[in-house]
Short mmCIF file of C-alpha atoms and ligand atoms in Angstrom, two decimals:
data_model
loop_
_atom_site.label_atom_id
_atom_site.label_comp_id
_atom_site.label_asym_id
_atom_site.label_seq_id
_atom_site.Cartn_x
_atom_site.Cartn_y
_atom_site.Cartn_z
CA MET Z 1 -0.06 -0.03 -0.02
CA LYS Z 2 2.77 2.45 -0.98
CA THR Z 3 1.62 5.91 -1.50
CA ASP Z 4 2.71 7.26 -4.86
CA ASP Z 5 1.88 10.80 -3.78
CA THR Z 6 5.53 12.07 -3.37
CA THR Z 7 4.29 15.23 -1.83
CA VAL Z 8 3.59 13.41 1.41
CA ALA Z 9 6.75 13.21 3.57
CA ALA Z 10 7.80 9.53 4.58
CA ILE Z 11 8.37 10.77 8.24
CA GLU Z 12 7.00 14.01 9.59
CA ILE Z 13 7.61 14.77 13.20
CA ARG Z 14 6.23 17.85 14.93
CA ASP Z 15 7.18 19.30 18.35
CA LEU Z 16 7.92 15.83 19.76
CA HIS Z 17 8.47 15.58 23.59
CA LYS Z 18 9.44 12.50 25.53
CA SER Z 19 10.53 12.16 29.07
CA PHE Z 20 11.67 9.03 31.08
CA GLY Z 21 10.52 10.01 34.55
CA LYS Z 22 12.13 13.43 35.25
CA ASN Z 23 14.57 13.07 32.57
CA GLU Z 24 13.42 14.94 29.48
CA VAL Z 25 15.09 13.16 26.47
CA LEU Z 26 13.41 14.81 23.53
CA LYS Z 27 12.62 18.48 23.99
CA GLY Z 28 10.59 19.53 21.09
CA ILE Z 29 11.81 17.90 17.90
CA ASP Z 30 10.75 18.83 14.43
CA PHE Z 31 12.11 16.42 11.88
CA HIS Z 32 11.23 15.09 8.62
CA VAL Z 33 12.35 12.62 5.98
CA ASP Z 34 11.11 12.88 2.33
CA GLN Z 35 10.49 9.95 0.25
CA GLY Z 36 13.62 8.50 -1.37
CA GLU Z 37 15.69 10.71 0.96
CA VAL Z 38 18.59 9.41 3.12
CA VAL Z 39 18.83 11.33 6.44
CA CYS Z 40 21.70 10.55 8.78
CA VAL Z 41 21.46 11.57 12.48
CA ILE Z 42 24.56 12.18 14.59
CA GLY Z 43 25.13 13.41 17.97
CA PRO Z 44 26.80 12.50 21.32
CA SER Z 45 25.72 9.44 23.26
CA GLY Z 46 22.57 10.05 25.28
CA SER Z 47 21.50 12.83 23.12
CA GLY Z 48 18.10 11.14 22.30
CA LYS Z 49 18.83 9.76 18.79
CA SER Z 50 17.73 6.28 19.59
CA THR Z 51 14.60 7.55 21.28
CA LEU Z 52 13.70 9.69 18.30
CA LEU Z 53 14.16 6.82 15.95
CA ARG Z 54 12.04 4.48 18.23
CA CYS Z 55 9.25 7.05 18.39
CA VAL Z 56 8.82 6.72 14.63
CA ASN Z 57 7.12 3.37 14.96
CA ARG Z 58 6.03 3.87 18.66
CA LEU Z 59 8.46 1.45 20.28
CA GLU Z 60 8.57 4.43 22.54
CA GLU Z 61 5.33 6.26 23.36
CA PRO Z 62 5.74 10.08 22.70
CA ASP Z 63 4.44 12.20 25.59
CA SER Z 64 3.29 14.96 23.16
CA GLY Z 65 3.66 16.16 19.55
CA GLN Z 66 2.82 14.37 16.26
CA VAL Z 67 4.51 11.48 14.44
CA VAL Z 68 3.05 11.10 10.94
CA VAL Z 69 4.25 8.30 8.82
CA GLU Z 70 3.24 8.52 5.08
CA GLY Z 71 0.40 10.82 6.08
CA ILE Z 72 -0.83 8.59 8.83
CA ASP Z 73 -0.72 10.03 12.41
CA ILE Z 74 0.65 6.93 14.49
CA THR Z 75 0.01 8.78 17.85
CA ASP Z 76 -3.74 8.49 16.91
CA PRO Z 77 -5.11 5.59 19.03
CA GLU Z 78 -7.28 4.57 16.03
CA THR Z 79 -4.25 3.78 13.92
CA ASP Z 80 -3.46 0.10 13.24
CA LEU Z 81 0.03 0.25 14.61
CA ASP Z 82 0.96 -3.31 13.49
CA GLN Z 83 -0.10 -2.47 9.99
CA VAL Z 84 2.07 0.70 9.95
CA ARG Z 85 5.04 -1.03 11.35
CA THR Z 86 5.19 -3.48 8.53
CA ARG Z 87 6.00 -0.53 6.35
CA ILE Z 88 8.89 0.56 8.53
CA GLY Z 89 11.96 -1.63 8.63
CA ILE Z 90 14.13 -1.19 11.65
CA VAL Z 91 17.70 -2.55 12.04
CA PHE Z 92 19.07 -2.38 15.62
CA GLN Z 93 22.58 -2.03 16.89
CA GLN Z 94 22.40 -5.48 18.54
CA PHE Z 95 20.91 -7.20 15.42
CA ASN Z 96 18.05 -8.86 17.53
CA LEU Z 97 17.82 -11.93 15.32
CA PHE Z 98 15.72 -14.59 16.64
CA PRO Z 99 18.26 -17.10 17.91
CA HIS Z 100 16.02 -20.13 17.91
CA MET Z 101 15.29 -19.88 14.21
CA THR Z 102 17.54 -20.45 11.17
CA VAL Z 103 18.30 -17.55 8.93
CA LEU Z 104 15.62 -18.54 6.43
CA LYS Z 105 12.92 -18.84 9.18
CA ASN Z 106 14.00 -15.48 10.67
CA LEU Z 107 13.15 -14.02 7.18
CA VAL Z 108 10.09 -16.01 6.54
CA VAL Z 109 8.22 -16.00 9.92
CA SER Z 110 6.85 -12.56 9.81
CA GLN Z 111 5.95 -12.67 6.24
CA ARG Z 112 3.91 -15.73 6.89
CA LYS Z 113 2.31 -14.69 10.19
CA VAL Z 114 1.89 -10.85 9.53
CA LEU Z 115 1.65 -10.48 5.71
CA LYS Z 116 -0.10 -13.95 5.34
CA ARG Z 117 2.13 -14.75 2.40
CA SER Z 118 2.26 -18.29 1.10
CA LYS Z 119 5.20 -20.39 2.14
CA ALA Z 120 6.54 -20.64 -1.48
CA GLN Z 121 6.32 -16.74 -1.80
CA ALA Z 122 7.82 -15.96 1.51
CA VAL Z 123 10.75 -18.29 0.74
CA GLU Z 124 11.25 -16.77 -2.59
CA VAL Z 125 11.23 -13.24 -1.09
CA ALA Z 126 13.69 -14.38 1.71
CA ARG Z 127 16.11 -15.78 -0.80
CA LYS Z 128 15.99 -12.72 -2.95
CA ASN Z 129 16.91 -10.51 -0.03
CA LEU Z 130 19.58 -12.84 1.31
CA ALA Z 131 21.21 -12.65 -2.07
CA LYS Z 132 20.97 -8.98 -1.95
CA VAL Z 133 22.94 -8.79 1.28
CA GLY Z 134 25.54 -11.32 -0.01
CA LEU Z 135 24.48 -14.23 2.02
CA GLU Z 136 22.99 -16.74 -0.24
CA GLY Z 137 23.61 -20.23 1.05
CA LYS Z 138 23.39 -19.33 4.72
CA GLU Z 139 19.59 -20.28 4.80
CA ASP Z 140 20.03 -23.09 7.22
CA ALA Z 141 22.60 -21.53 9.63
CA TYR Z 142 21.60 -20.43 13.10
CA PRO Z 143 22.34 -16.78 14.03
CA ALA Z 144 24.87 -17.86 16.62
CA HIS Z 145 26.95 -19.41 13.91
CA LEU Z 146 27.30 -16.26 11.89
CA SER Z 147 29.82 -13.30 12.37
CA GLY Z 148 28.41 -9.98 13.65
CA GLY Z 149 28.61 -8.52 10.32
CA GLN Z 150 26.65 -11.39 8.76
CA GLN Z 151 24.05 -11.26 11.47
CA GLN Z 152 23.48 -7.63 10.87
CA ARG Z 153 23.07 -8.16 7.10
CA VAL Z 154 20.67 -11.01 7.87
CA ALA Z 155 18.74 -8.41 10.03
CA ILE Z 156 18.67 -5.99 7.10
CA ALA Z 157 17.47 -8.80 4.83
CA ARG Z 158 14.76 -9.72 7.38
CA ALA Z 159 13.46 -6.12 7.53
CA LEU Z 160 13.53 -5.90 3.74
CA SER Z 161 11.52 -9.03 3.34
CA MET Z 162 8.53 -7.25 4.65
CA ASP Z 163 8.83 -4.93 1.60
CA PRO Z 164 8.94 -1.80 3.77
CA ASP Z 165 8.56 1.66 2.40
CA MET Z 166 11.46 3.00 4.56
CA MET Z 167 14.36 1.61 6.62
CA LEU Z 168 15.43 2.92 10.07
CA PHE Z 169 18.91 2.07 11.18
CA ASP Z 170 20.15 2.61 14.93
CA GLU Z 171 23.90 2.56 14.94
CA PRO Z 172 23.98 -0.57 12.71
CA THR Z 173 27.67 -0.87 12.70
CA SER Z 174 28.48 0.20 16.29
CA ALA Z 175 28.64 -3.32 17.74
CA LEU Z 176 30.81 -4.77 14.88
CA ASP Z 177 34.51 -5.47 14.63
CA PRO Z 178 36.04 -2.84 12.46
CA GLU Z 179 36.87 -5.22 9.68
CA LEU Z 180 33.25 -6.14 9.32
CA VAL Z 181 31.77 -2.58 9.24
CA GLY Z 182 32.50 -2.24 5.52
CA ASP Z 183 30.23 -5.06 4.23
CA VAL Z 184 27.20 -3.72 6.20
CA LEU Z 185 27.77 -0.17 4.95
CA GLU Z 186 28.15 -1.48 1.51
CA VAL Z 187 24.62 -3.19 1.68
CA MET Z 188 23.11 0.15 3.07
CA ARG Z 189 24.81 2.10 0.22
CA LYS Z 190 23.32 -0.27 -2.32
CA LEU Z 191 19.81 0.32 -0.76
CA ALA Z 192 20.26 4.04 -0.91
CA ASP Z 193 21.31 3.88 -4.62
CA GLU Z 194 18.04 1.88 -5.21
CA GLY Z 195 16.04 4.77 -3.83
CA MET Z 196 15.13 3.50 -0.29
CA THR Z 197 13.90 6.09 2.08
CA MET Z 198 16.42 5.85 5.07
CA MET Z 199 16.90 7.31 8.48
CA VAL Z 200 20.37 6.35 9.81
CA VAL Z 201 21.66 6.97 13.27
CA THR Z 202 25.37 6.54 12.82
CA HIS Z 203 28.89 7.44 13.82
CA GLU Z 204 30.20 6.64 10.39
CA MET Z 205 30.82 10.20 9.09
CA GLY Z 206 32.23 8.84 5.71
CA PHE Z 207 28.92 7.24 5.09
CA ALA Z 208 26.92 10.15 6.06
CA ARG Z 209 28.98 12.37 3.70
CA GLU Z 210 28.96 10.19 0.71
CA VAL Z 211 25.37 8.60 1.01
CA GLY Z 212 23.34 11.02 3.05
CA ASP Z 213 21.13 13.62 1.49
CA LYS Z 214 20.77 15.53 4.70
CA LEU Z 215 22.65 15.42 8.07
CA VAL Z 216 21.13 16.13 11.40
CA PHE Z 217 22.99 16.94 14.55
CA MET Z 218 21.26 16.28 17.82
CA ASP Z 219 22.49 17.23 21.27
CA ASP Z 220 20.73 17.14 24.59
CA GLY Z 221 17.19 16.36 23.20
CA VAL Z 222 17.15 19.04 20.54
CA ILE Z 223 18.17 19.26 16.88
CA VAL Z 224 21.00 21.69 16.83
CA GLU Z 225 21.80 21.92 13.20
CA GLU Z 226 20.80 20.22 9.97
CA GLY Z 227 21.78 20.53 6.38
CA ASP Z 228 23.78 19.16 3.47
CA PRO Z 229 26.18 16.61 4.94
CA ALA Z 230 29.40 17.55 3.17
CA GLU Z 231 28.89 21.36 3.87
CA MET Z 232 28.04 20.63 7.47
CA LEU Z 233 30.94 18.33 8.13
CA ALA Z 234 33.45 20.77 6.57
CA ASN Z 235 31.93 23.96 7.93
CA PRO Z 236 29.59 23.47 10.98
CA GLN Z 237 27.77 26.52 11.90
CA HIS Z 238 26.88 25.85 15.44
CA GLU Z 239 29.29 25.83 18.30
CA ARG Z 240 28.04 22.49 19.78
CA THR Z 241 28.25 20.86 16.34
CA GLN Z 242 31.86 22.14 16.09
CA ALA Z 243 32.70 20.69 19.50
CA PHE Z 244 31.25 17.40 18.67
CA LEU Z 245 32.83 17.04 15.18
CA SER Z 246 36.25 18.02 16.47
CA LYS Z 247 36.05 15.05 18.75
CA VAL Z 248 34.90 12.36 16.18
CA LEU Z 249 36.62 13.41 13.00
CA MET M 1 59.06 -33.73 54.66
CA LYS M 2 57.32 -32.77 51.48
CA ARG M 3 54.34 -30.57 51.73
CA SER M 4 51.88 -33.01 50.06
CA THR M 5 53.08 -35.89 52.37
CA LYS M 6 52.50 -33.64 55.29
CA GLN M 7 48.97 -32.80 54.07
CA ARG M 8 48.15 -36.44 53.63
CA LEU M 9 49.34 -37.23 57.17
CA THR M 10 46.82 -34.62 58.57
CA HIS M 11 44.10 -36.57 56.82
CA VAL M 12 44.87 -39.74 58.76
CA PRO M 13 42.81 -39.03 61.86
CA LEU M 14 39.81 -38.28 59.59
CA TYR M 15 40.07 -41.66 57.97
CA LEU M 16 40.49 -43.36 61.46
CA VAL M 17 37.23 -41.68 62.70
CA LEU M 18 35.41 -42.98 59.62
CA LEU M 19 36.83 -46.42 59.98
CA GLY M 20 35.82 -46.34 63.57
CA VAL M 21 32.18 -45.47 62.88
CA ALA M 22 32.05 -47.95 60.13
CA ALA M 23 33.32 -50.85 62.36
CA PHE M 24 30.93 -49.82 65.12
CA LEU M 25 27.96 -49.87 62.73
CA TYR M 26 29.02 -53.18 61.16
CA PHE M 27 29.20 -55.12 64.53
CA ARG M 28 26.00 -53.41 65.95
CA THR M 29 23.96 -54.18 62.91
CA ASP M 30 21.63 -57.10 62.80
CA TRP M 31 22.57 -58.09 59.23
CA ALA M 32 20.32 -61.13 59.31
CA ALA M 33 17.29 -58.89 60.07
CA ILE M 34 18.12 -56.59 57.22
CA GLY M 35 18.64 -59.40 54.91
CA ALA M 36 15.33 -61.16 55.75
CA ASN M 37 13.36 -57.91 55.92
CA PHE M 38 14.61 -55.69 53.15
CA PHE M 39 15.87 -58.29 50.71
CA ALA M 40 13.53 -61.22 51.09
CA PRO M 41 14.38 -63.75 48.35
CA GLU M 42 10.78 -64.09 47.49
CA GLY M 43 10.87 -60.47 46.31
CA MET M 44 14.42 -59.94 45.29
CA GLY M 45 15.56 -63.30 44.08
CA ARG M 46 12.75 -64.39 41.89
CA PRO M 47 12.25 -61.44 39.67
CA TRP M 48 9.57 -62.82 37.34
CA ALA M 49 7.77 -65.27 39.81
CA GLY M 50 4.37 -64.18 38.82
CA GLU M 51 2.79 -64.25 42.24
CA TRP M 52 1.16 -61.00 43.29
CA GLY M 53 3.47 -58.74 45.06
CA THR M 54 6.65 -59.33 43.08
CA TRP M 55 8.65 -57.22 40.50
CA PRO M 56 6.09 -57.69 37.51
CA ASP M 57 3.18 -56.10 39.52
CA LEU M 58 5.28 -53.34 41.07
CA ILE M 59 6.39 -52.33 37.61
CA THR M 60 3.32 -52.83 35.48
CA ILE M 61 1.09 -51.21 38.10
CA GLY M 62 2.98 -49.26 40.64
CA ALA M 63 5.79 -47.62 38.46
CA PHE M 64 3.33 -47.44 35.53
CA ASN M 65 0.80 -45.42 37.53
CA THR M 66 3.57 -43.23 39.17
CA ILE M 67 4.75 -42.19 35.69
CA LYS M 68 1.22 -41.77 34.43
CA TYR M 69 0.23 -39.46 37.30
CA THR M 70 3.47 -37.52 37.03
CA VAL M 71 2.90 -36.90 33.33
CA ILE M 72 -0.64 -35.89 33.89
CA ALA M 73 0.27 -33.49 36.72
CA PHE M 74 3.32 -32.14 34.86
CA GLY M 75 1.40 -31.63 31.60
CA GLY M 76 -1.61 -30.08 33.35
CA GLY M 77 0.68 -27.94 35.61
CA LEU M 78 2.72 -26.65 32.77
CA ALA M 79 -0.43 -25.54 30.88
CA LEU M 80 -1.61 -23.80 34.05
CA ALA M 81 1.74 -22.36 34.64
CA VAL M 82 1.79 -20.72 31.15
CA VAL M 83 -1.52 -18.98 31.98
CA LEU M 84 -0.43 -17.92 35.45
CA ALA M 85 2.93 -16.60 34.27
CA LEU M 86 1.24 -14.50 31.55
CA MET M 87 -1.24 -13.25 34.15
CA ARG M 88 1.55 -12.14 36.38
CA LEU M 89 3.21 -10.37 33.32
CA SER M 90 -0.11 -8.70 32.21
CA PRO M 91 -0.34 -4.96 31.81
CA LEU M 92 -3.64 -5.19 33.69
CA ARG M 93 -3.34 -4.93 37.38
CA LEU M 94 -6.25 -7.13 38.14
CA TYR M 95 -4.75 -10.00 36.13
CA ARG M 96 -1.38 -9.48 37.90
CA TRP M 97 -2.97 -9.42 41.21
CA MET M 98 -5.04 -12.71 40.48
CA GLY M 99 -2.03 -14.49 39.13
CA THR M 100 0.02 -13.58 42.08
CA SER M 101 -2.65 -14.67 44.52
CA VAL M 102 -3.11 -18.15 42.98
CA VAL M 103 0.67 -18.72 42.78
CA GLU M 104 1.34 -17.50 46.42
CA PHE M 105 -1.67 -19.55 47.74
CA PHE M 106 -0.72 -22.83 46.27
CA ARG M 107 2.92 -22.40 46.95
CA SER M 108 2.31 -21.75 50.66
CA LEU M 109 0.31 -24.89 51.32
CA PRO M 110 1.57 -28.47 51.94
CA VAL M 111 0.59 -30.49 49.01
CA ILE M 112 -1.18 -33.04 51.26
CA VAL M 113 -3.43 -30.36 52.60
CA VAL M 114 -4.56 -29.42 49.04
CA VAL M 115 -4.94 -33.07 48.18
CA LEU M 116 -7.16 -33.64 51.31
CA THR M 117 -9.22 -30.57 50.76
CA LEU M 118 -10.04 -31.28 47.14
CA ALA M 119 -10.64 -34.96 47.79
CA PHE M 120 -12.84 -34.65 50.91
CA GLY M 121 -13.50 -30.99 51.70
CA VAL M 122 -14.88 -30.00 48.28
CA PRO M 123 -17.25 -32.93 47.90
CA ILE M 124 -18.66 -32.34 51.39
CA ALA M 125 -19.07 -28.55 50.93
CA PHE M 126 -20.78 -28.90 47.56
CA ASN M 127 -22.53 -32.31 48.10
CA TRP M 128 -20.78 -33.34 44.81
CA GLN M 129 -18.59 -36.24 43.84
CA TRP M 130 -15.48 -36.19 41.54
CA PRO M 131 -16.48 -37.86 38.25
CA GLY M 132 -13.26 -39.57 38.02
CA GLY M 133 -13.19 -40.63 41.79
CA SER M 134 -11.04 -39.11 44.45
CA ILE M 135 -7.87 -39.97 42.51
CA GLN M 136 -8.88 -37.21 40.20
CA ALA M 137 -9.02 -34.78 43.07
CA GLY M 138 -5.47 -35.71 43.96
CA LEU M 139 -4.29 -35.14 40.40
CA VAL M 140 -6.03 -31.79 40.24
CA ALA M 141 -4.28 -30.81 43.52
CA LEU M 142 -0.87 -31.76 41.93
CA ILE M 143 -1.70 -29.62 38.94
CA LEU M 144 -2.52 -26.71 40.97
CA VAL M 145 0.69 -26.94 43.18
CA GLY M 146 2.94 -27.94 40.31
CA GLY M 147 1.42 -25.19 38.13
CA ALA M 148 2.06 -22.61 40.86
CA TYR M 149 5.69 -23.43 41.20
CA MET M 150 6.35 -23.75 37.46
CA ALA M 151 4.53 -20.41 36.84
CA GLU M 152 7.37 -18.67 38.76
CA THR M 153 10.01 -20.57 36.92
CA LEU M 154 8.52 -19.64 33.58
CA ARG M 155 7.96 -16.05 34.55
CA ALA M 156 11.59 -15.71 35.22
CA GLY M 157 12.32 -17.49 31.92
CA ILE M 158 10.15 -15.09 30.01
CA GLN M 159 11.82 -12.12 31.63
CA ALA M 160 15.21 -13.47 30.83
CA VAL M 161 14.48 -13.21 27.10
CA PRO M 162 16.10 -9.94 25.98
CA LYS M 163 13.76 -6.95 25.44
CA GLY M 164 15.33 -6.53 21.95
CA GLN M 165 13.70 -9.78 20.86
CA THR M 166 10.26 -8.27 21.56
CA GLU M 167 11.23 -4.95 19.92
CA ALA M 168 12.31 -6.81 16.77
CA ALA M 169 9.17 -8.86 16.57
CA ARG M 170 6.81 -5.97 17.17
CA SER M 171 8.68 -3.78 14.53
CA LEU M 172 8.08 -6.54 12.13
CA GLY M 173 4.43 -6.04 12.73
CA MET M 174 3.69 -8.94 14.98
CA SER M 175 1.02 -8.30 17.57
CA SER M 176 1.91 -8.82 21.31
CA GLY M 177 0.30 -12.19 21.38
CA ARG M 178 1.97 -13.46 18.33
CA THR M 179 5.16 -12.16 19.52
CA MET M 180 4.79 -14.12 22.85
CA ILE M 181 3.94 -17.35 20.96
CA THR M 182 6.46 -17.18 18.14
CA VAL M 183 9.45 -15.42 19.77
CA VAL M 184 9.34 -15.22 23.42
CA LEU M 185 7.88 -18.43 24.71
CA PRO M 186 10.09 -20.73 22.64
CA GLN M 187 13.20 -18.92 23.96
CA ALA M 188 11.80 -18.89 27.63
CA PHE M 189 11.16 -22.68 27.58
CA ARG M 190 14.65 -23.33 26.48
CA ILE M 191 15.99 -21.32 29.34
CA VAL M 192 13.81 -23.14 32.03
CA ILE M 193 14.20 -26.77 30.84
CA PRO M 194 16.57 -27.58 33.74
CA PRO M 195 14.43 -26.16 36.50
CA LEU M 196 11.37 -27.70 34.86
CA THR M 197 12.95 -31.10 34.78
CA ASN M 198 13.65 -30.62 38.57
CA GLU M 199 9.90 -29.81 39.03
CA PHE M 200 9.04 -32.97 37.15
CA VAL M 201 11.19 -35.03 39.60
CA LEU M 202 9.52 -33.27 42.53
CA LEU M 203 6.03 -33.91 41.20
CA LEU M 204 7.11 -37.64 40.75
CA LYS M 205 8.03 -37.90 44.33
CA ASP M 206 4.78 -36.05 45.26
CA THR M 207 2.54 -38.63 43.57
CA SER M 208 3.34 -40.79 46.58
CA LEU M 209 1.01 -38.50 48.53
CA LEU M 210 -1.90 -39.28 46.45
CA PHE M 211 -2.81 -42.28 48.55
CA VAL M 212 -4.40 -40.01 51.11
CA ALA M 213 -7.21 -39.20 48.64
CA GLY M 214 -7.98 -43.07 48.49
CA MET M 215 -7.36 -45.11 45.50
CA MET M 216 -8.55 -48.39 43.88
CA ILE M 217 -6.30 -51.33 43.81
CA ASP M 218 -5.32 -50.91 40.19
CA GLN M 219 -4.83 -47.17 40.67
CA ARG M 220 -2.08 -47.60 43.11
CA GLU M 221 1.24 -45.97 42.53
CA LEU M 222 4.67 -47.19 43.57
CA ALA M 223 4.74 -46.11 47.23
CA THR M 224 1.15 -47.17 47.97
CA MET M 225 1.68 -50.45 46.24
CA ALA M 226 4.89 -51.20 48.17
CA ASN M 227 3.04 -50.26 51.46
CA ALA M 228 0.29 -52.73 50.53
CA MET M 229 2.77 -55.52 49.72
CA THR M 230 4.13 -55.40 53.34
CA VAL M 231 0.91 -57.11 54.40
CA GLN M 232 -0.19 -59.00 51.33
CA GLY M 233 1.58 -61.00 48.67
CA ALA M 234 4.84 -62.97 48.34
CA THR M 235 6.77 -60.76 50.60
CA ALA M 236 4.14 -59.95 53.08
CA GLY M 237 5.56 -59.44 56.61
CA THR M 238 8.79 -58.06 55.35
CA SER M 239 9.87 -54.56 54.08
CA THR M 240 11.38 -55.89 50.90
CA SER M 241 8.66 -54.05 48.76
CA PHE M 242 10.08 -50.76 50.09
CA THR M 243 13.53 -51.79 48.85
CA GLN M 244 12.06 -52.59 45.48
CA ALA M 245 10.12 -49.30 45.20
CA ALA M 246 13.14 -47.35 46.23
CA MET M 247 15.15 -49.11 43.46
CA LEU M 248 12.32 -48.29 40.97
CA TYR M 249 12.27 -44.59 41.94
CA LEU M 250 15.99 -44.34 41.61
CA VAL M 251 15.84 -46.00 38.04
CA ILE M 252 13.27 -43.35 37.04
CA THR M 253 14.69 -40.20 38.63
CA LEU M 254 18.51 -40.60 38.56
CA PRO M 255 18.71 -40.37 34.73
CA LEU M 256 16.46 -37.23 34.84
CA THR M 257 18.54 -35.51 37.65
CA GLN M 258 21.76 -36.45 35.82
CA LEU M 259 20.23 -35.08 32.59
CA VAL M 260 19.45 -31.78 34.29
CA SER M 261 22.97 -31.36 35.62
CA TRP M 262 24.47 -32.18 32.36
CA MET M 263 22.18 -29.63 30.77
CA GLU M 264 23.12 -27.02 33.36
CA ARG M 265 26.88 -27.61 32.91
CA ARG M 266 26.39 -27.27 29.13
CA GLN M 267 24.48 -24.04 29.52
CA GLN M 268 27.22 -22.66 31.80
CA ARG M 269 29.80 -23.46 29.21
CA ALA M 270 27.79 -21.86 26.49
CA ARG M 271 27.80 -18.51 28.39
N1 LIG E 1 13.77 2.95 28.47
C1 LIG E 1 14.50 4.01 29.06
N2 LIG E 1 14.19 4.31 30.38
C2 LIG E 1 14.76 5.35 31.01
N3 LIG E 1 15.71 6.20 30.42
C3 LIG E 1 15.85 5.94 29.11
C4 LIG E 1 15.36 4.87 28.49
N4 LIG E 1 15.89 4.84 27.09
C5 LIG E 1 16.74 5.87 26.98
N5 LIG E 1 16.80 6.56 28.23
C6 LIG E 1 17.61 7.83 28.50
O1 LIG E 1 17.30 8.61 27.48
C7 LIG E 1 18.43 9.35 27.11
C8 LIG E 1 18.68 9.25 25.59
O2 LIG E 1 18.91 7.98 25.26
P1 LIG E 1 19.10 7.60 23.64
O3 LIG E 1 17.85 8.00 22.98
O4 LIG E 1 19.34 6.00 23.74
O5 LIG E 1 20.36 8.33 23.34
P2 LIG E 1 21.38 8.06 22.16
O6 LIG E 1 20.78 6.95 21.22
O7 LIG E 1 21.54 9.36 21.40
O8 LIG E 1 22.57 7.57 22.73
C9 LIG E 1 19.61 8.73 27.92
O9 LIG E 1 19.83 9.72 29.07
C10 LIG E 1 19.07 7.46 28.44
O10 LIG E 1 19.54 7.21 29.67
MG1 LIG E 2 21.45 5.01 20.75
#
């Protein structure tokens, strides 16, 4: 049920607030991702990047503000959340593959149970996506027998198997050994080239510069600065952005 | 003197004490009485004699019923445990409260009190008979008590499944019920297999309490049957049947407890 109306933003967030107890983590965020756009989010640890990403499919319950996904307000209690979630693929830092299922089963199970696809169709989609992330032949392996980089690529393939309209990545390479980061970034780059709408929380500045259409810098629950990645990385306007980038670059 | 030699020398008094106790017991024990009472040849020496009250009956009736009752109590208890554990983890306070009450209630009572209450108290109170006889009341009691204990084990297992698993399932569009069935419970069961096997062994031993509910002759389990055999049958007048029952309990439970410790060792290594 993809909307072809490209005037509707993929993700539109207005004045989003979120607290954990007394700790206000998001202090009025306005944020949007257009269809086909790749938006990278950077910022120091604890600045609220994961919380923002998780609010997009209501893994975190926002306190106030609006989260509109393809024109559908997901904070509206009437919204069928499970249905909206099938259109948003999420890739987590810790992979979160189902350890008691083979790779193929990981990719097939939600297609079968949620999208009600036939077994043959689900397996076909799963194989196609495994090939896409360079892991054909690993169908029968269990996640524990794969390297971190392979697990993360399986996680990407699992999300893609639901044919989502957009993909959200929360520091997808932060838990990986350095030599395994490249393979995962390569897959993400390919996705971006195919026109996938993406929101990527990352510390990989190279990826943000080369692949991102827009860069967003968050600090302490607010968006401090956003703009063209190459420009912003070379010439940050805001003091806090400068301070952060001088540490990580 | 070498250090190890010295150490061994300090052990000598310990061995002497043991030897002394053993010698004392050996000379004070009436070996003839033990032989005649606990190892009567009528029971021990003629394994397949065919008279009532020897090995064949003890196995085909006693051990068979013990295992049957254990499987029923464990199966029913596990099903109940899943329901109680999910109630205790429910977002609804009322469900949590009800789950907790049932669990705490049945964990606090001696099994025998639950058996007696269901077998005799309930029929008197409601002027009603258990359709399957009072043995059914006893089995329901074991299911309730076993279910209460296993609910706690299972709840811990469910909570031990990382939160990321639920989040991954939910973000793939699975409902919370679907997530529980497809993703969380299968992993939780894997975590709790060792404690559940222990619960199986405990239930197996608790079946020996069912006799207080009263049972027909062919419903007797191992302990009750052995008790009856002290007054009737080939080894009547001796305690041989208890020896035989004990051997059968060991044959059933030892492999299980060994299996559990093997599984636990393996799990520890996997960490
Ligand atoms: N479930 C939670 N309960 C309480 N505090 C949380 C929870 N999740 C995140 N936080 C807090 O919110 C803040 C922002 O966290 P997060 O969004 O994970 O930041 P980032 O991803 O930028 O490192 C941190 O101070 C963190 O401790
Ligand atoms: Mg984070």
